[in-house]
XYZ file of C-alpha atoms in Angstrom:
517
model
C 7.024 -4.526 53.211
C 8.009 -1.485 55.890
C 7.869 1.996 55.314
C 11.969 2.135 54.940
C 11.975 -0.120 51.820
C 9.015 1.667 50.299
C 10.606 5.086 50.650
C 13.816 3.389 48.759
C 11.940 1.720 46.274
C 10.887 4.940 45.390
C 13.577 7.234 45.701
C 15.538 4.885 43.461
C 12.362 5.086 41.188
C 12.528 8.711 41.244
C 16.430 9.251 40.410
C 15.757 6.466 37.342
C 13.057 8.824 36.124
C 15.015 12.271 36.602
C 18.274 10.398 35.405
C 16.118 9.099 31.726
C 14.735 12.646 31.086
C 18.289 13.919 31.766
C 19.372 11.544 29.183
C 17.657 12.960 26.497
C 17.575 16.484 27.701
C 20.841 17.021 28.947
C 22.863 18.134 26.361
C 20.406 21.181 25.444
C 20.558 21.729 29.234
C 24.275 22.121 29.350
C 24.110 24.650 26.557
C 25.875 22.239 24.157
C 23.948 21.512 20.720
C 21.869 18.272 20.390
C 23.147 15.438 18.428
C 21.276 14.864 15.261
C 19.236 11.589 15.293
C 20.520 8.650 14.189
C 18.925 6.786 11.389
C 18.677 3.367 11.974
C 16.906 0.179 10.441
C 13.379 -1.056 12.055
C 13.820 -3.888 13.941
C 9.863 -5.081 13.645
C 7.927 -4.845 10.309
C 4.183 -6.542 10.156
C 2.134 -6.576 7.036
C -1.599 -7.767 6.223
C -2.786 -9.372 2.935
C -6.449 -9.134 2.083
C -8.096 -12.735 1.453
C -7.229 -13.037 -2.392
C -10.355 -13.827 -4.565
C -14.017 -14.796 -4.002
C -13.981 -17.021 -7.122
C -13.577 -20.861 -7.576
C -11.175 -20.648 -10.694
C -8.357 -17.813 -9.090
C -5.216 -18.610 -9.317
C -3.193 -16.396 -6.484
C 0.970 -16.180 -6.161
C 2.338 -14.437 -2.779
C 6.227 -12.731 -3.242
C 8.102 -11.972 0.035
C 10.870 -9.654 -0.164
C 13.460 -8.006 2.234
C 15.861 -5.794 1.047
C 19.539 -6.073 2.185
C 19.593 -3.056 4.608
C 23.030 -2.033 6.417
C 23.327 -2.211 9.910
C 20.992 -4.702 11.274
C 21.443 -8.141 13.176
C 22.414 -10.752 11.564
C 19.713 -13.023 12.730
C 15.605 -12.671 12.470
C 12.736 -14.457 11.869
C 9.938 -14.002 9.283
C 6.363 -15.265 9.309
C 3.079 -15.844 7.836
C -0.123 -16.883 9.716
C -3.749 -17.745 8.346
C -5.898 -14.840 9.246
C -9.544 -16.392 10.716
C -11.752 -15.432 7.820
C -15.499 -13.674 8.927
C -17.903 -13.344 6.306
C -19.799 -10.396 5.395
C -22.716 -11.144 8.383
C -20.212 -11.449 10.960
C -19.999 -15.039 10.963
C -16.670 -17.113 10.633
C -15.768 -20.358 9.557
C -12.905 -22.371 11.057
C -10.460 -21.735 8.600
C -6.843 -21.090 10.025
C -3.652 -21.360 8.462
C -0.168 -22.198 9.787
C 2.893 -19.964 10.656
C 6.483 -20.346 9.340
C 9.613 -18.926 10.354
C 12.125 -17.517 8.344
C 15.354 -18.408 9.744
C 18.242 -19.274 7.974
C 15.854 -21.477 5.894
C 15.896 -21.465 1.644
C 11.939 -21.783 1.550
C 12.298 -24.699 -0.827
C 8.997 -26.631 -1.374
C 7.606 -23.933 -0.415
C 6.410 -23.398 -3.637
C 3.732 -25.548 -5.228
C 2.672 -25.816 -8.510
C 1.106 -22.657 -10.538
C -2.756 -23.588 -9.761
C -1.956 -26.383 -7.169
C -4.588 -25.775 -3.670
C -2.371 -25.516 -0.826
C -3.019 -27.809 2.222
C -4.981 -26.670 5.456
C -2.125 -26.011 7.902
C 0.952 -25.462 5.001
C 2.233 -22.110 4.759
C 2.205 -19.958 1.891
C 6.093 -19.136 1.496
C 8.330 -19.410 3.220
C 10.253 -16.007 3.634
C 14.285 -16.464 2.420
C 17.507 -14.194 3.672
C 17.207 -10.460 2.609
C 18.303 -9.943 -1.317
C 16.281 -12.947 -2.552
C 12.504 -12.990 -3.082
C 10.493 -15.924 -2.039
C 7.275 -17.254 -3.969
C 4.285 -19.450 -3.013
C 0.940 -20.014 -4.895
C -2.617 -21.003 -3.947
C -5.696 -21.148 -5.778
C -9.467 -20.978 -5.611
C -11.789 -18.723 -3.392
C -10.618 -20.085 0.055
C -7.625 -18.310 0.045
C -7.287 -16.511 3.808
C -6.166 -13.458 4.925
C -2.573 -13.270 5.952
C -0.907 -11.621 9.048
C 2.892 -11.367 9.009
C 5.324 -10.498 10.938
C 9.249 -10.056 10.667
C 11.912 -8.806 13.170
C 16.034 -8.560 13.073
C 17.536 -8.687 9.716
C 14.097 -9.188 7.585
C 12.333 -6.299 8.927
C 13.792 -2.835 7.677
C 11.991 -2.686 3.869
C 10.351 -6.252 4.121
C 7.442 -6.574 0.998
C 4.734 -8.883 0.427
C 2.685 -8.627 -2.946
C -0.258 -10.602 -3.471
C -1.120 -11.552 -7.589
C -4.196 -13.111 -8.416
C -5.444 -13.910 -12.525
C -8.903 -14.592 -12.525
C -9.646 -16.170 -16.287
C -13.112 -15.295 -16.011
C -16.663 -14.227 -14.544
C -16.779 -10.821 -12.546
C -13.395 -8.926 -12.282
C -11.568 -11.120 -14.549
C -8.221 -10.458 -15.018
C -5.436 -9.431 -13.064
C -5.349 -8.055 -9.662
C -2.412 -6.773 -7.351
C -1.984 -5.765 -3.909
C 0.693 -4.768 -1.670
C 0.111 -5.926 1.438
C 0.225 -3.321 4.235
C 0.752 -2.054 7.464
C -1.698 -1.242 9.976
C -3.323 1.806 10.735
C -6.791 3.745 11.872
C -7.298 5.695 9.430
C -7.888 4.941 5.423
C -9.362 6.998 2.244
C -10.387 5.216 -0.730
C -11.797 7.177 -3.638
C -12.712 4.806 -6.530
C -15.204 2.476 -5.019
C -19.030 2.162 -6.219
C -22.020 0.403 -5.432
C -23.465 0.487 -9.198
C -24.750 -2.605 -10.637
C -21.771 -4.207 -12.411
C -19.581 -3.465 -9.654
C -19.570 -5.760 -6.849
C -16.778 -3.831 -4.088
C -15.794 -5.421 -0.583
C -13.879 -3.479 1.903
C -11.191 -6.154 3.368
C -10.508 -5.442 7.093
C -7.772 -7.465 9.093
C -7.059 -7.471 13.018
C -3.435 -7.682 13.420
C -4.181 -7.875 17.521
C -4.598 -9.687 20.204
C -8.224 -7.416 20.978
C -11.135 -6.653 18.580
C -11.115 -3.519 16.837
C -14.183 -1.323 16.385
C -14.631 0.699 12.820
C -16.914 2.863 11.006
C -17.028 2.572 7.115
C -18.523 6.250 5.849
C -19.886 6.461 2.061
C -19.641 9.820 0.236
C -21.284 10.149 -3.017
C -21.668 13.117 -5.667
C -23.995 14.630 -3.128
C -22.413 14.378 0.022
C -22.878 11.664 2.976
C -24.846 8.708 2.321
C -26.480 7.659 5.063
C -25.244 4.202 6.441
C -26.325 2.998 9.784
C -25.326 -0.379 9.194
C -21.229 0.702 8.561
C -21.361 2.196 12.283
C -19.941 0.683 15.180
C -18.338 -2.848 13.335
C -16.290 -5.353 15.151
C -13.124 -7.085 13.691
C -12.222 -9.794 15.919
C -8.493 -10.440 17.059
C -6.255 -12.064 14.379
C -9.683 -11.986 11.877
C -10.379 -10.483 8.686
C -13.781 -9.497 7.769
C -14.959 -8.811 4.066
C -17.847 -6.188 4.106
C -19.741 -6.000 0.666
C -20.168 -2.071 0.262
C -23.933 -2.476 -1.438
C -24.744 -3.856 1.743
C -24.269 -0.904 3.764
C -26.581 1.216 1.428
C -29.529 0.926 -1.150
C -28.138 3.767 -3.261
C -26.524 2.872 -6.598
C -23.454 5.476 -7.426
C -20.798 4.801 -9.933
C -18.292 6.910 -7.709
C -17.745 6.754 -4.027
C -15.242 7.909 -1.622
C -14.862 5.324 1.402
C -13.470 6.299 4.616
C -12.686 3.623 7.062
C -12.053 5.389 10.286
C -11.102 2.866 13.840
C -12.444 3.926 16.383
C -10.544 1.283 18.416
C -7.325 -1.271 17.561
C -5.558 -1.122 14.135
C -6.489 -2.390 10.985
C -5.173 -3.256 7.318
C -7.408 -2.224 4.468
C -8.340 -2.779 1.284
C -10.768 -2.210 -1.591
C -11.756 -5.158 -3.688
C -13.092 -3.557 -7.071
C -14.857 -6.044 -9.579
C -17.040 -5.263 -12.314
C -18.671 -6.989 -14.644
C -17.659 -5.861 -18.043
C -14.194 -4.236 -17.372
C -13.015 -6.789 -15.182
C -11.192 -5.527 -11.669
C -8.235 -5.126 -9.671
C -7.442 -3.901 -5.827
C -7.826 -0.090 -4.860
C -5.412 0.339 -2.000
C -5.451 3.298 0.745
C -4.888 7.005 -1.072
C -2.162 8.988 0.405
C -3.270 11.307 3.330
C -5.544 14.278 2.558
C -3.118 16.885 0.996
C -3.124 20.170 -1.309
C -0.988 18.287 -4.228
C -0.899 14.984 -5.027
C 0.697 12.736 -7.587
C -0.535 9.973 -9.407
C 1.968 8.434 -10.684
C 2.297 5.580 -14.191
C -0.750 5.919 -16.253
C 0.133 3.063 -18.712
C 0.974 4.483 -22.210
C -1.585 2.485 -24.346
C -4.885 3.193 -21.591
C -8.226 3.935 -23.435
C -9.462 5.358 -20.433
C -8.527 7.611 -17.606
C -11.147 8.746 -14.941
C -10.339 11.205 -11.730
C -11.994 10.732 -8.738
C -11.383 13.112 -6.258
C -12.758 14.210 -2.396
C -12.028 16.463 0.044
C -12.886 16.097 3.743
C -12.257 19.225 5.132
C -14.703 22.109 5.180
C -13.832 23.911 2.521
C -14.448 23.262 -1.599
C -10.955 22.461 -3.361
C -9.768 24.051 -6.789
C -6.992 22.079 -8.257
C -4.980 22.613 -11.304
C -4.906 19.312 -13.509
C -1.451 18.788 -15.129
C -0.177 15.401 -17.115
C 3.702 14.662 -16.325
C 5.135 13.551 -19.836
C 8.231 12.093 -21.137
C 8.616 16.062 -22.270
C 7.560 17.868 -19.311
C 4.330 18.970 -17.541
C 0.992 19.543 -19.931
C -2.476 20.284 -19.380
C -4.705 17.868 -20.610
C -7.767 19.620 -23.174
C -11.078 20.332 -21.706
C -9.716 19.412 -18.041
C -7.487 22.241 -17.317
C -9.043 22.767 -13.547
C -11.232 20.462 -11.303
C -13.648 22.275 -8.777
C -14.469 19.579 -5.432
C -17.041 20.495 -3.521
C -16.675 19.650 0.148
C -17.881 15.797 1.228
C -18.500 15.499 -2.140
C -17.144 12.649 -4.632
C -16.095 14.555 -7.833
C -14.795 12.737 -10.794
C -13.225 14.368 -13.957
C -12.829 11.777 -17.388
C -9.511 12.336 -19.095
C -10.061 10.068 -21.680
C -6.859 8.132 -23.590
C -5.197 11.542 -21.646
C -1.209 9.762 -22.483
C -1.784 9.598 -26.259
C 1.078 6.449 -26.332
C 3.230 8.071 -23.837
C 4.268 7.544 -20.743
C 2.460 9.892 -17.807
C 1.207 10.985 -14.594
C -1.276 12.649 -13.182
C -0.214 16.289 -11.094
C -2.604 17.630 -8.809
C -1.830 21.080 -7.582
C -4.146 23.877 -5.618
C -4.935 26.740 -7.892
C -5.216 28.960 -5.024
C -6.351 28.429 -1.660
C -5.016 25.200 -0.179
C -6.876 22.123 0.549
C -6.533 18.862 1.835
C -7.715 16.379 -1.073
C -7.344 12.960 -1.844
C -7.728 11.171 -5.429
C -7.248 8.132 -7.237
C -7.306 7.146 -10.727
C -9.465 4.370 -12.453
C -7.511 3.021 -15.559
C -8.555 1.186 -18.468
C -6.712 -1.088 -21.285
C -8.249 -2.676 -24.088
C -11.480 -1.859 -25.813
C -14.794 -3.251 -26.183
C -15.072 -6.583 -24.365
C -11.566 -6.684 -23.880
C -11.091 -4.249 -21.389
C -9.587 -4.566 -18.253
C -9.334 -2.797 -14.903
C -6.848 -0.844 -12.547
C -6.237 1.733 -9.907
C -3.398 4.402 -9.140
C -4.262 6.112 -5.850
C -2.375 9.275 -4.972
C 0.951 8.120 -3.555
C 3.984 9.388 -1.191
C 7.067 9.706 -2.709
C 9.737 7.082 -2.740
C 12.371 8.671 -0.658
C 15.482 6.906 0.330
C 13.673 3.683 -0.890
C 10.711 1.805 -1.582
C 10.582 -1.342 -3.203
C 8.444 -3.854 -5.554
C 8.065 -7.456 -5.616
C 6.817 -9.874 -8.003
C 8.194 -8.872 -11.441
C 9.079 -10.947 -14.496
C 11.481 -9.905 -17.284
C 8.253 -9.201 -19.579
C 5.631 -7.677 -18.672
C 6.785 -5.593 -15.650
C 6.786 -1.660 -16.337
C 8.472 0.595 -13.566
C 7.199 4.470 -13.624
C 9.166 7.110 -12.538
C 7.882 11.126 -11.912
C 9.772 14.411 -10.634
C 6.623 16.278 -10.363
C 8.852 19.549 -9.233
C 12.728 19.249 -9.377
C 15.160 16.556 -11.154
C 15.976 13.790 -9.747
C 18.980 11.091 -9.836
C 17.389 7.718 -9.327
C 18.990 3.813 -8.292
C 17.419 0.862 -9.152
C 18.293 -2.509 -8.339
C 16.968 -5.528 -9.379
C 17.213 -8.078 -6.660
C 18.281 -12.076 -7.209
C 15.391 -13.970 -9.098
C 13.669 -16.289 -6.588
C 14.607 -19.368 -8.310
C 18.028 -18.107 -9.222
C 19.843 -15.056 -10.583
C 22.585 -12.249 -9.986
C 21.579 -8.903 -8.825
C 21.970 -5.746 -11.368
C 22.056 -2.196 -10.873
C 21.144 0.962 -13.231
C 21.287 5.048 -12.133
C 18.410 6.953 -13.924
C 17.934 10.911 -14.457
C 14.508 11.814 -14.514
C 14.343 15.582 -15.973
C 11.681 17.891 -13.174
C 7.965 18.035 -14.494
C 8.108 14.677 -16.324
C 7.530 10.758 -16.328
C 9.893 8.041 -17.522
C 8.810 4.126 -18.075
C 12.607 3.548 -17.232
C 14.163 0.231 -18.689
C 14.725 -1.274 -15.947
C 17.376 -3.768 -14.545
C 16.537 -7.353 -14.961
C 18.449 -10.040 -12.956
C 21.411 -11.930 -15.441
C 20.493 -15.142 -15.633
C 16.887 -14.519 -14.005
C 14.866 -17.690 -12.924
C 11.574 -17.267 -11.102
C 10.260 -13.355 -10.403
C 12.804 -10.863 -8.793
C 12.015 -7.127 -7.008
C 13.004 -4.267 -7.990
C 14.377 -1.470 -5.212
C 14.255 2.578 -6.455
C 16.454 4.365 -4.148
C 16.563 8.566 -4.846
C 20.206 9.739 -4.844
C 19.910 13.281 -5.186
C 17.192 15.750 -6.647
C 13.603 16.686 -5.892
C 11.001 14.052 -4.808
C 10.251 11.217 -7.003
C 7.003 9.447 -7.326
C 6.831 5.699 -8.776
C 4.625 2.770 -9.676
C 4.838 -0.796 -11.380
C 2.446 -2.379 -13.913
C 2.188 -6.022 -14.165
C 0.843 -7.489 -17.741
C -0.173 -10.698 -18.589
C -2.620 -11.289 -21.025
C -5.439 -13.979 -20.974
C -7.667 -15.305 -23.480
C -6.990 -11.946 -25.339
C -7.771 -9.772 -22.831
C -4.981 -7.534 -21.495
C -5.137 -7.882 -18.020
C -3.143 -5.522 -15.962
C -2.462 -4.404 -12.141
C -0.455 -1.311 -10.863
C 1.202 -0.596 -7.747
C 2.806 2.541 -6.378
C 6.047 2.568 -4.693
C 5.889 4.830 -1.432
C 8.776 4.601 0.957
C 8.926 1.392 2.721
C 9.530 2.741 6.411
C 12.510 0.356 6.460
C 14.525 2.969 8.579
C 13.912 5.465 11.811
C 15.047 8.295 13.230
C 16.372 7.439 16.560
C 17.443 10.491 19.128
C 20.944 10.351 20.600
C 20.988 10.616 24.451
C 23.498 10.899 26.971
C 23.338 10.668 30.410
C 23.576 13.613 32.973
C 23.739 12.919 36.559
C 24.135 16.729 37.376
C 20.558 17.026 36.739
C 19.946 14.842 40.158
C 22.090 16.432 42.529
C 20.523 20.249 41.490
């Protein structure tokens, strides 16, 4: 190539550079105001599911939702692909799954029978059009990981949650997840390494290259020292279960993990499972913050317990305030919580909702700083108790949304920690068959409804349920799921943060002016 054909190459290089930062800085340039951006639905959503259960008699269901979202294509794809599972030492075993696309297709047969093991190679689900929830089931302990992905029409809002009933043994019960996105950085406050507890930290590699991660421990002293949590590899398109006892000797009750990539992207995910009170999933906590809501502490729990950290360098004051059906309370005995820095600190509320509906309202009594919580929940009593999370939570916002509900036994939350709120919920088609119903709630500022909420006429199968805020302060939510086995009230709660289903894209124009100045 001569030097006349370089020196075009990149001159015409050089005017496509000037001419693409003209386009988006033109108009301030000319003196005219900027166009505001444009919000507009994702056009790529991938989520990761945790590998469901480590015991032989689990039974596990998968729901895949998309909500209809205006303006996107009218074509897409959705999949679902067989993580490779590593165990604990690093080692994997050969187990892959199959992928499926979406399409245009119904997903029927893919749906086997409540208990039945699905085949090496068969996918889960099979996700359907956007508005109609699909289902699939598996069972046992060789259950894999899952890595989805979905583009065009089922990306903006797209949710997969992950049910598993476990009649009995450690963590018995029921257990929920929402499967998630992919990030580097995750807080969970809840775990424990004590002796009835057995607690893995799922990781899952989304990519095509290995990710590298540290897993900290901070106890009700500070850091626990934990060589082996340093420096860990997730392999590409893997998911690796790391038992949390492993990483330490020390036996605490309450831990704060902190899964920080150092490398790559992960998904992750607490698996909590004790031995007495049965167990359930503790997903990320919202980011590090001065307030923080909690948000659907079930009306009939025996037991409420705080746990609380804050990472920053200084201690955290916070005032503790309940969000009732009647407004915002302080709960007896617990008016304040004092967290020292890098230290776990818990705070037990008791039976704090006395039969009424609640959340938890964490605000700074003075300084501000950053702290993140979660709440461990109980139901039951004696040896009938049973096991869940709430982790602090981002609001809902123009919508979030939450799969996998039955007309009994599904219990949606609603909070306006701070100013009113008008609220829309829609309950979706049922997956086997259904039409799609609407109701507009008022929740009152400072308090928490367990709304009634929609349920699909003539419902057959499970159906999702999407809360969209119409005007008003910010609202916090969360669904309970209920089933009951063998007398024991097993339970699972989810919270219901905005599902990132649209961006803000910039306007640009074009200004060639900027190229001949």
């Amino acid at each position: 190539m001569n030097r006349t054909t370089l020196s075009l190459i990149a001159g015409t290089t050089a005017v496509a550079a000037i001419t693409a930062f003209a386009a988006l800085e033109g108009p301030a340039a000319s003196g005219a105001a900027p166009k505001a951006a444009a919000n507009l639905p994702v056009e790529r959503t991938s989520l990761l599911c945790p590998a469901p259960s480590i015991s032989d008699i689990a039974d596990t269901s998968y729901t895949s939702f998309t909500p209809v979202t205006e303006g996107t294509t009218s074509s897409g794809t959705a999949q679902l692909q067989a993580a490779a599972e590593q165990s604990a030492d690093g080692t994997g075993n050969s187990q892959t799954g199959g992928s499926q696309t979406g399409g245009s297709q119904t997903g029927k047969g893919a749906k086997g029978a409540k208990g039945a093991k699905k085949t090496a190679g068969q996918p889960v689900l099979t996700p359907k059009a956007p508005g109609t929830p699909a289902t699939g089931d598996t069972s046992g302990s060789d259950g894999p990981a899952l890595i989805g992905t979905a583009d065009g029409r089922y990306a903006p809002g797209w949710t997969l949650q992950e049910t598993t009933e476990v009649a009995a043994g450690t963590g018995r019960g029921l257990q929920g997840v929402n499967c998630s996105a992919a990030d580097s950085e995750f807080w969970f406050p809840g775990a424990s390494t004590s002796a009835d507890r057995t607690d893995y930290v799922h990781l899952t590699n989304p990519d095509d290259s290995a990710a590298v991660v540290d897993i900290e421990l901070y106890g009700k002293d500070g850091a626990i020292k934990s060589p082996l949590g340093e420096n860990l590899t997730v392999p590409p398109h893997a998911s690796k279960p790391i038992l949390l006892s492993t990483l330490t000797d020390e036996r605490q009750a309450d831990l704060t993990v902190h899964v920080s990539v150092r490398s790559g992207r992960l998904g992750a995910a607490v698996q909590a499972l004790d031995a007495k009170v049965g167990g359930d999933w503790l997903a990320p906590a919202a980011d590090p913050a001065p307030s923080l809501v909690l948000p659907g502490i079930p009306k009939d729990a025996t037991d409420v317990r705080l746990i609380a950290f804050t990472p920053g360098g200084d201690d955290a004051d916070l005032k503790v305030r309940l969000a009732s059906p009647d407004g915002l309370i302080t709960p007896a005995g617990n008016e304040t919580l004092h967290v020292k820095s890098g230290m776990t600190t818990t705070a037990d509320l008791g039976a704090v909702t006395r039969g009424e509906a609640g959340s938890l309202v964490l605000t700074p009594t003075d300084q501000s700083v950053p702290v993140v919580a979660a709440l461990q929940v109980l139901r039951g009593k004696g040896d009938k108790q049973e096991t869940a999370f709430i982790p602090a939570t981002a609001p809902v916002g123009t919508r979030a949304t939450s799969a996998d509900n039955s007309a009994k036994g599904s219990t949606l939350a609603l909070t306006a920690p701070t100013a009113t709120a008008t609220v829309k919920v829609t309950a979706s088609a049922g997956s086997e068959g259904g039409t799609a119903a609407t109701k507009t709630y008022t929740i009152k500022s400072g308090t928490t409804q367990d709304v009634d909420a929609p349920v699909p006429s003539g419902l057959q199968g499970t159906y999702a349920l999407t809360v969209e805020t119409t005007s008003g302060g910010p609202v916090y939510a969360s669904r309970t799921l209920a089933a009951t086995e063998g007398g024991v009230p097993g339970f699972t709660i989810q919270t219901l943060p905005n599902d990132r289903g649209m961006v803000a894209v910039p306007r640009t124009t074009q200004d060639f002016s900027v190229v001949q100045k």
